[in-house]
mmCIF file of N, CA and C in Angstrom:
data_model
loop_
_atom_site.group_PDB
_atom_site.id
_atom_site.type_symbol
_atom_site.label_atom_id
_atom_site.label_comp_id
_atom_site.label_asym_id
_atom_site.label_seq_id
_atom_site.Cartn_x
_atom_site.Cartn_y
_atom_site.Cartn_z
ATOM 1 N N UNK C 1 -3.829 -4.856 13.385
ATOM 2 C CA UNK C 1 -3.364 -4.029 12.313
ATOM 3 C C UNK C 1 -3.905 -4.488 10.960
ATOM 4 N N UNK C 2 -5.339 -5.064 10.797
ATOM 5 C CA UNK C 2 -5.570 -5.392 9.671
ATOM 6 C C UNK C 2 -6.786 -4.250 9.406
ATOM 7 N N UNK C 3 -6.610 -4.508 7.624
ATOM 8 C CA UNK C 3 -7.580 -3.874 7.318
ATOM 9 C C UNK C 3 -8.884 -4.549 7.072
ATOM 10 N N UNK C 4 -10.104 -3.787 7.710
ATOM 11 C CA UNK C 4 -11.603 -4.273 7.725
ATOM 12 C C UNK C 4 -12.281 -4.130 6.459
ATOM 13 N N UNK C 5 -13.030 -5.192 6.492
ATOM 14 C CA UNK C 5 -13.738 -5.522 5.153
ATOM 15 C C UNK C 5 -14.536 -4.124 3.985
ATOM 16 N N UNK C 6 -14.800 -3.272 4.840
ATOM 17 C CA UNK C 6 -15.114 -2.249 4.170
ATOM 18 C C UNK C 6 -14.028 -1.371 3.856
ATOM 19 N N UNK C 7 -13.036 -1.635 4.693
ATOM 20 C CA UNK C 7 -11.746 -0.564 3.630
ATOM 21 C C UNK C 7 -11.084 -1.387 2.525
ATOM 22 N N UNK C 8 -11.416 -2.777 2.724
ATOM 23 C CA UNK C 8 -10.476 -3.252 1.958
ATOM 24 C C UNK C 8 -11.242 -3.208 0.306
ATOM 25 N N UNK C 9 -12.947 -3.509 0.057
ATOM 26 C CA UNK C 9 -14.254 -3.287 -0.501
ATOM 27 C C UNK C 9 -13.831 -2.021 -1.009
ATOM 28 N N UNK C 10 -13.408 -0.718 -0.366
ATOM 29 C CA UNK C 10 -13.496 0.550 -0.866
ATOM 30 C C UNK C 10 -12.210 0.783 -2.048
ATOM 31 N N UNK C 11 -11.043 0.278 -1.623
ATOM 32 C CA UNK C 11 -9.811 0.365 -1.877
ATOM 33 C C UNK C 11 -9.965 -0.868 -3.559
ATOM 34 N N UNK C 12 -10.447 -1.594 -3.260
ATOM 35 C CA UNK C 12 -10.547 -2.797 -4.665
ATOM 36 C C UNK C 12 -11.651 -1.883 -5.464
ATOM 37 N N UNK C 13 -12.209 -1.421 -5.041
ATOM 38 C CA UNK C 13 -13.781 -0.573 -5.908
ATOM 39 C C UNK C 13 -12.736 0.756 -6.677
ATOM 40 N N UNK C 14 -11.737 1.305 -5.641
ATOM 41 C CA UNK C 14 -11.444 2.505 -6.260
ATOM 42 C C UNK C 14 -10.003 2.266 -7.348
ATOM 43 N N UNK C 15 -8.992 1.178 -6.710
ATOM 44 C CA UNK C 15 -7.602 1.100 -8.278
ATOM 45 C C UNK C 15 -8.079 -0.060 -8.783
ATOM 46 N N UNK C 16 -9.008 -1.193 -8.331
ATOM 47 C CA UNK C 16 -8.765 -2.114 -8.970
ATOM 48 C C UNK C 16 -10.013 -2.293 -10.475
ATOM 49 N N UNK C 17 -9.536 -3.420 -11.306
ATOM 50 C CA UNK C 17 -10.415 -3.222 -12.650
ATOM 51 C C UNK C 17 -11.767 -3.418 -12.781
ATOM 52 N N UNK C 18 -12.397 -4.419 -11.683
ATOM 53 C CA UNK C 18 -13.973 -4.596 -11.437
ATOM 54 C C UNK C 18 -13.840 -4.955 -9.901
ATOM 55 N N UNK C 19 -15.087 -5.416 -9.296
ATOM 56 C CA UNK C 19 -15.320 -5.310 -7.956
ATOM 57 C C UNK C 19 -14.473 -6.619 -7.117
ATOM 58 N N UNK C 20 -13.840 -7.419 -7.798
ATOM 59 C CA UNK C 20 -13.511 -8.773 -7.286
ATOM 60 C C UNK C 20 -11.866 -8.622 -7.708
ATOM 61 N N UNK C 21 -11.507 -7.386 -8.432
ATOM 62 C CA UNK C 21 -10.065 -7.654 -8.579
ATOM 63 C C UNK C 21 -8.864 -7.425 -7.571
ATOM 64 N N UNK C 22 -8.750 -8.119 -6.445
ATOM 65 C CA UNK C 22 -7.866 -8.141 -5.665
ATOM 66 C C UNK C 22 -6.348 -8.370 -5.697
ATOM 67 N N UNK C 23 -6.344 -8.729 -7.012
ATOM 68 C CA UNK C 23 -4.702 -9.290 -7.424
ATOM 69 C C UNK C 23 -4.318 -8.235 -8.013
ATOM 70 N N UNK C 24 -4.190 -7.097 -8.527
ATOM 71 C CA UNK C 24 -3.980 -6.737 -9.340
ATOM 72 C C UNK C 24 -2.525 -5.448 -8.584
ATOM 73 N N UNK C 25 -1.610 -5.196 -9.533
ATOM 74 C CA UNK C 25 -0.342 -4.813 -8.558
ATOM 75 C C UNK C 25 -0.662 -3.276 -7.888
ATOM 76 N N UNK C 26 -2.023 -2.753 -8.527
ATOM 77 C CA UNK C 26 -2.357 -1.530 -8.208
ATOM 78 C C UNK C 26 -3.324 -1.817 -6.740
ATOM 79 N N UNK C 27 -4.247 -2.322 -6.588
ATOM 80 C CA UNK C 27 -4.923 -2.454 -5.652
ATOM 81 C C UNK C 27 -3.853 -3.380 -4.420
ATOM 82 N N UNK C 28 -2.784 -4.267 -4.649
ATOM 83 C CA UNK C 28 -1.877 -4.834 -3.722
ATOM 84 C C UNK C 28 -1.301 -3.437 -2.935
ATOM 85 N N UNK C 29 -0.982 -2.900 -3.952
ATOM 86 C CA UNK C 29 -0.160 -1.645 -3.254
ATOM 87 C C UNK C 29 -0.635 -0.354 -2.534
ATOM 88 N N UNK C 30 -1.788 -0.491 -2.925
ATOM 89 C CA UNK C 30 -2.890 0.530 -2.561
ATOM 90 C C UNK C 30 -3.441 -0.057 -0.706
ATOM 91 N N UNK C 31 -3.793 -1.383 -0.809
ATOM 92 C CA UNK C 31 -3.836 -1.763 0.583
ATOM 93 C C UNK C 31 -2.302 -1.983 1.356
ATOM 94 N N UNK C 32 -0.938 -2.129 0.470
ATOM 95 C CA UNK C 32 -0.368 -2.063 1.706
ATOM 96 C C UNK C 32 0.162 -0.619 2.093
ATOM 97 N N UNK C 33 0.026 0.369 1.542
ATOM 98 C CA UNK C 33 0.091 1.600 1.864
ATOM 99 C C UNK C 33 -1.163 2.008 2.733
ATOM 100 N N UNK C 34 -1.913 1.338 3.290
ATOM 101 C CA UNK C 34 -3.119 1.413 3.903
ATOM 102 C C UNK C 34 -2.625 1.190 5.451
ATOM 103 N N UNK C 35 -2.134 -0.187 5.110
ATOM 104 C CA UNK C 35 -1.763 -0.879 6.150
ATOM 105 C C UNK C 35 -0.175 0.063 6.858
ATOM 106 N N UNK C 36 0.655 0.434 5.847
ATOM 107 C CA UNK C 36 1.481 1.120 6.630
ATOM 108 C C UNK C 36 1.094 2.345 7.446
ATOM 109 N N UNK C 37 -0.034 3.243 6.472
ATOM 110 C CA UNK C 37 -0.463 4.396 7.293
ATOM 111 C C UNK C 37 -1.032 3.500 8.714
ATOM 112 N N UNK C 38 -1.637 3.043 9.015
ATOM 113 C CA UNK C 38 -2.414 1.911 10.108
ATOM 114 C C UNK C 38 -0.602 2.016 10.936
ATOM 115 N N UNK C 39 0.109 1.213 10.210
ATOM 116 C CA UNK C 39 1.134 1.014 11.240
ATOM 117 C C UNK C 39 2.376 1.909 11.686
ATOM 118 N N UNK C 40 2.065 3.065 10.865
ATOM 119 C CA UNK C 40 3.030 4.098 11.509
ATOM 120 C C UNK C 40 2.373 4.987 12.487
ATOM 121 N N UNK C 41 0.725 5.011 12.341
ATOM 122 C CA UNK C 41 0.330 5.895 13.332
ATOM 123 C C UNK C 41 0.777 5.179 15.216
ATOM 124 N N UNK C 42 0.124 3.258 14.699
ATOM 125 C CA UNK C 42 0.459 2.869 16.136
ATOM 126 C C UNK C 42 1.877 3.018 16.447
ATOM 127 N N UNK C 43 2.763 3.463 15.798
ATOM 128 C CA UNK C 43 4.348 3.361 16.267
ATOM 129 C C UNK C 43 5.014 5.189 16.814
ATOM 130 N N UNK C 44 3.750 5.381 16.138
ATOM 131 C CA UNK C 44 3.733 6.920 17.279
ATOM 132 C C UNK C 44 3.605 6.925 18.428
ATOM 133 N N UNK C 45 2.193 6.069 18.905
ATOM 134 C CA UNK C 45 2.094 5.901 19.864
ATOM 135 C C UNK C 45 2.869 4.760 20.705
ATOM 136 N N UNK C 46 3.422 3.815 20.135
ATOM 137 C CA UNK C 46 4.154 2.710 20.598
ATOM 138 C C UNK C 46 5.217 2.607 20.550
ATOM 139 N N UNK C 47 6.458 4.157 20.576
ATOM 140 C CA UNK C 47 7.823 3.890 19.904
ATOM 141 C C UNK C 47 8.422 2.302 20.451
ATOM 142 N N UNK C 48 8.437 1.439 20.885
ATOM 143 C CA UNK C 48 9.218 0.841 21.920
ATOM 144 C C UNK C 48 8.833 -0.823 21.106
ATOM 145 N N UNK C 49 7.601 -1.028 20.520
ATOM 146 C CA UNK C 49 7.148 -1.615 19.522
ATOM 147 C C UNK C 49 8.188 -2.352 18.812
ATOM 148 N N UNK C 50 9.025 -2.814 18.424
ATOM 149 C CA UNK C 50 9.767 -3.465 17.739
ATOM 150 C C UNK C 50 9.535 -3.888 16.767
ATOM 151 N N UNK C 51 9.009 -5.131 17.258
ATOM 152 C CA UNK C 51 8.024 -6.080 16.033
ATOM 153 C C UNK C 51 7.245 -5.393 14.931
ATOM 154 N N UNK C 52 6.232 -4.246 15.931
ATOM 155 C CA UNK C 52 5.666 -3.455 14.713
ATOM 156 C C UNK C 52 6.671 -3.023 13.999
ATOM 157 N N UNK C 53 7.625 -2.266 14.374
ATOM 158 C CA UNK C 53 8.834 -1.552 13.792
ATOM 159 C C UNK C 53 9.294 -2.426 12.436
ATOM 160 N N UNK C 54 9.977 -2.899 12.934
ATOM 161 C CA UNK C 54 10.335 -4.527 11.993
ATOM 162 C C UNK C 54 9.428 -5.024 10.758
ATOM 163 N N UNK C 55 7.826 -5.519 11.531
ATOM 164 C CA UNK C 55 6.895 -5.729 9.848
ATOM 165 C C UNK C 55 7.172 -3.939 9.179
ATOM 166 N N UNK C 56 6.829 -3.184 9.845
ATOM 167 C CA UNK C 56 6.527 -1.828 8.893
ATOM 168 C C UNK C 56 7.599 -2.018 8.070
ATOM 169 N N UNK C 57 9.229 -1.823 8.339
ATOM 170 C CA UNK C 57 9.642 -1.529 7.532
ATOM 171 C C UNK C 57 10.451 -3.161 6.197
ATOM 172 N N UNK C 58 9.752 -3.794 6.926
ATOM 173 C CA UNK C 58 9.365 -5.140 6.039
ATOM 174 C C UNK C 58 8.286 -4.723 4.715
ATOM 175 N N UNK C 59 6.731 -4.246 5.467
ATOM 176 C CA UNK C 59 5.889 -3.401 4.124
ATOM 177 C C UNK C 59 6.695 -2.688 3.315
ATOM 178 N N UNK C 60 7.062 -1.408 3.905
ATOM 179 C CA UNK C 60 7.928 -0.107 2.887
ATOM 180 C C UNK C 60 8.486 -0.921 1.646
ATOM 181 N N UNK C 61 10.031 -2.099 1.862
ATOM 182 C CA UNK C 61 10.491 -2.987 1.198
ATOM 183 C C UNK C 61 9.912 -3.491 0.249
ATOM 184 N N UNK C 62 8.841 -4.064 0.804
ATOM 185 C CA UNK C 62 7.814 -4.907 -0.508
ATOM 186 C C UNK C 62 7.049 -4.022 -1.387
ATOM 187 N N UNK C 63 6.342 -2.460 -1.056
ATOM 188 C CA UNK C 63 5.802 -1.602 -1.656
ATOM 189 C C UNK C 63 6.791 -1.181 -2.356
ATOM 190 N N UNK C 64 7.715 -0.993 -2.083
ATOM 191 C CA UNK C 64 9.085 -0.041 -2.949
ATOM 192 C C UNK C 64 9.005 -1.637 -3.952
ATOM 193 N N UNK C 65 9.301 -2.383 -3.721
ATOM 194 C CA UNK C 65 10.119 -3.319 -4.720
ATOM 195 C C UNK C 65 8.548 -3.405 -5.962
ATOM 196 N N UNK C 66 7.403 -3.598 -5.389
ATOM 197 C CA UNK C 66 6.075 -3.631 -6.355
ATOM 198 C C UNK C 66 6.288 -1.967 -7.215
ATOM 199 N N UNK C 67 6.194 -1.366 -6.639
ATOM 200 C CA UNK C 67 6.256 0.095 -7.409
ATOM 201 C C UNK C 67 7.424 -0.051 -8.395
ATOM 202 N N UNK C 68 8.649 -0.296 -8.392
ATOM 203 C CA UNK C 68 9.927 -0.673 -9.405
ATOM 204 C C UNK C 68 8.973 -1.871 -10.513
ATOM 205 N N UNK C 69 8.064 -2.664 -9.770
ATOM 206 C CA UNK C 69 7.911 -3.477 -10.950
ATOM 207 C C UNK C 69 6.566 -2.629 -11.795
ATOM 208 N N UNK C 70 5.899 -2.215 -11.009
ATOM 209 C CA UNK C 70 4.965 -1.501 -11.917
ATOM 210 C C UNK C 70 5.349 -0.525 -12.541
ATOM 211 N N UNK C 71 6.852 0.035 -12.266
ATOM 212 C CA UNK C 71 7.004 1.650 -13.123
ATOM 213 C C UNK C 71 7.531 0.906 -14.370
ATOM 214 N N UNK C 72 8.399 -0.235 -14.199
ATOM 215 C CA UNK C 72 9.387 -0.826 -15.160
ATOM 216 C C UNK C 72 8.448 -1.527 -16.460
ATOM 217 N N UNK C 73 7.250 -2.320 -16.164
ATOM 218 C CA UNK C 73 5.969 -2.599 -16.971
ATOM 219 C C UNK C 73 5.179 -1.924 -17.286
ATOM 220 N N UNK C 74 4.554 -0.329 -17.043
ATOM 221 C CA UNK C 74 3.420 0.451 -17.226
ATOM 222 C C UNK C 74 3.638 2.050 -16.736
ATOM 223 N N UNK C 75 4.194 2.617 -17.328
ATOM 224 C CA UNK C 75 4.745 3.898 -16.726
ATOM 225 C C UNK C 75 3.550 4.675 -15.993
ATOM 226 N N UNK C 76 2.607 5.212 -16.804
ATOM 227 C CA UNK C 76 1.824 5.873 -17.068
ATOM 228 C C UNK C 76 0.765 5.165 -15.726
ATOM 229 N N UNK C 77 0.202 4.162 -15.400
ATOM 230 C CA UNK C 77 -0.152 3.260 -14.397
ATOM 231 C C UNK C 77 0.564 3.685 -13.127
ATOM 232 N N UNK C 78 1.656 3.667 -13.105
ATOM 233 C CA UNK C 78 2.614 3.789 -11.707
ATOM 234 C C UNK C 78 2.424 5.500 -11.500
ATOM 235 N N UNK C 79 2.696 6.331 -12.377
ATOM 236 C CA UNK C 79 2.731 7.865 -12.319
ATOM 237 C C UNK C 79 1.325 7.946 -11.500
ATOM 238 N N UNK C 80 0.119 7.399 -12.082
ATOM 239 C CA UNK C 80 -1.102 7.488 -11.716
ATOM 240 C C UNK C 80 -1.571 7.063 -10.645
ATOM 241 N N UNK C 81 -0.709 6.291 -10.265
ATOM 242 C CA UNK C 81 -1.526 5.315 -8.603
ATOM 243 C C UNK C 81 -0.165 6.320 -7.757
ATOM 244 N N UNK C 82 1.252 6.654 -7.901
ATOM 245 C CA UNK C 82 1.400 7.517 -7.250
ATOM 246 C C UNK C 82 1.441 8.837 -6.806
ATOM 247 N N UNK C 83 0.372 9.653 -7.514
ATOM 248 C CA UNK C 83 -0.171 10.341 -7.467
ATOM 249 C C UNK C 83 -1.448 10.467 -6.761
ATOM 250 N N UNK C 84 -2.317 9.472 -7.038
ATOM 251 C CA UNK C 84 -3.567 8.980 -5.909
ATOM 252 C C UNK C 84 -3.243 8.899 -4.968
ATOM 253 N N UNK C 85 -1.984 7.985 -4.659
ATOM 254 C CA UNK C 85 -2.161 7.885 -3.229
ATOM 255 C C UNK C 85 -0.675 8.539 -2.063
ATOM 256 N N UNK C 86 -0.682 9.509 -3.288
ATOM 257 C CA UNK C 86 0.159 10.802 -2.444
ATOM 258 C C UNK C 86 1.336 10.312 -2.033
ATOM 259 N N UNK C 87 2.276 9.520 -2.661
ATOM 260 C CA UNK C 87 3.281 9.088 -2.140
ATOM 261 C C UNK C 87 4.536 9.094 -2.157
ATOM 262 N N UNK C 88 4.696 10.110 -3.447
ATOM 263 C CA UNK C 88 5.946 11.162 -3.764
ATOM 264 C C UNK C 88 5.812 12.482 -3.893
ATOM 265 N N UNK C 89 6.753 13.362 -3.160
ATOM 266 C CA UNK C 89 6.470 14.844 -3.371
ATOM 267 C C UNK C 89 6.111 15.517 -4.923
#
């Protein structure tokens, strides 16, 4: 369930500030919303999965709690990355 070097390359190229910025709370959140799409598709196929069950909704937790810190520091930033990456109606 990890992500490969070229999605992860694509994903830092497209929210983050230059080609090496991996820290940054927009590109963190951008790959783990990557990683959840990755892990809800296998739990389609795997209802019975647990463990997967368990990290996924371990991710959701940590993405929700990063998004509260980015809306609470940078409004306009948070509106914008959730909008990219389609994650409120």
């Amino acid at each position: 369930m990890t992500i490969n070097l070229k999605n992860k390359q694509e994903i830092i190229s497209k929210f983050g500030k230059n080609e090496k910025d991996s820290g940054s709370i927009e590109v963190q959140v951008a790959m783990l919303s990557q990683k959840i799409n990755e892990l809800t598709e296998h739990l389609k196929n795997n209802a019975k999965d647990f463990q997967a069950k368990r990290g996924l909704l371990m991710m959701v937790g940590k993405r929700k709690r990063m998004l509260v810190y980015l809306k609470n520091n940078d409004l306009e930033q948070y509106r914008k990355l959730v909008k990219s990456l389609k994650l409120r109606g």
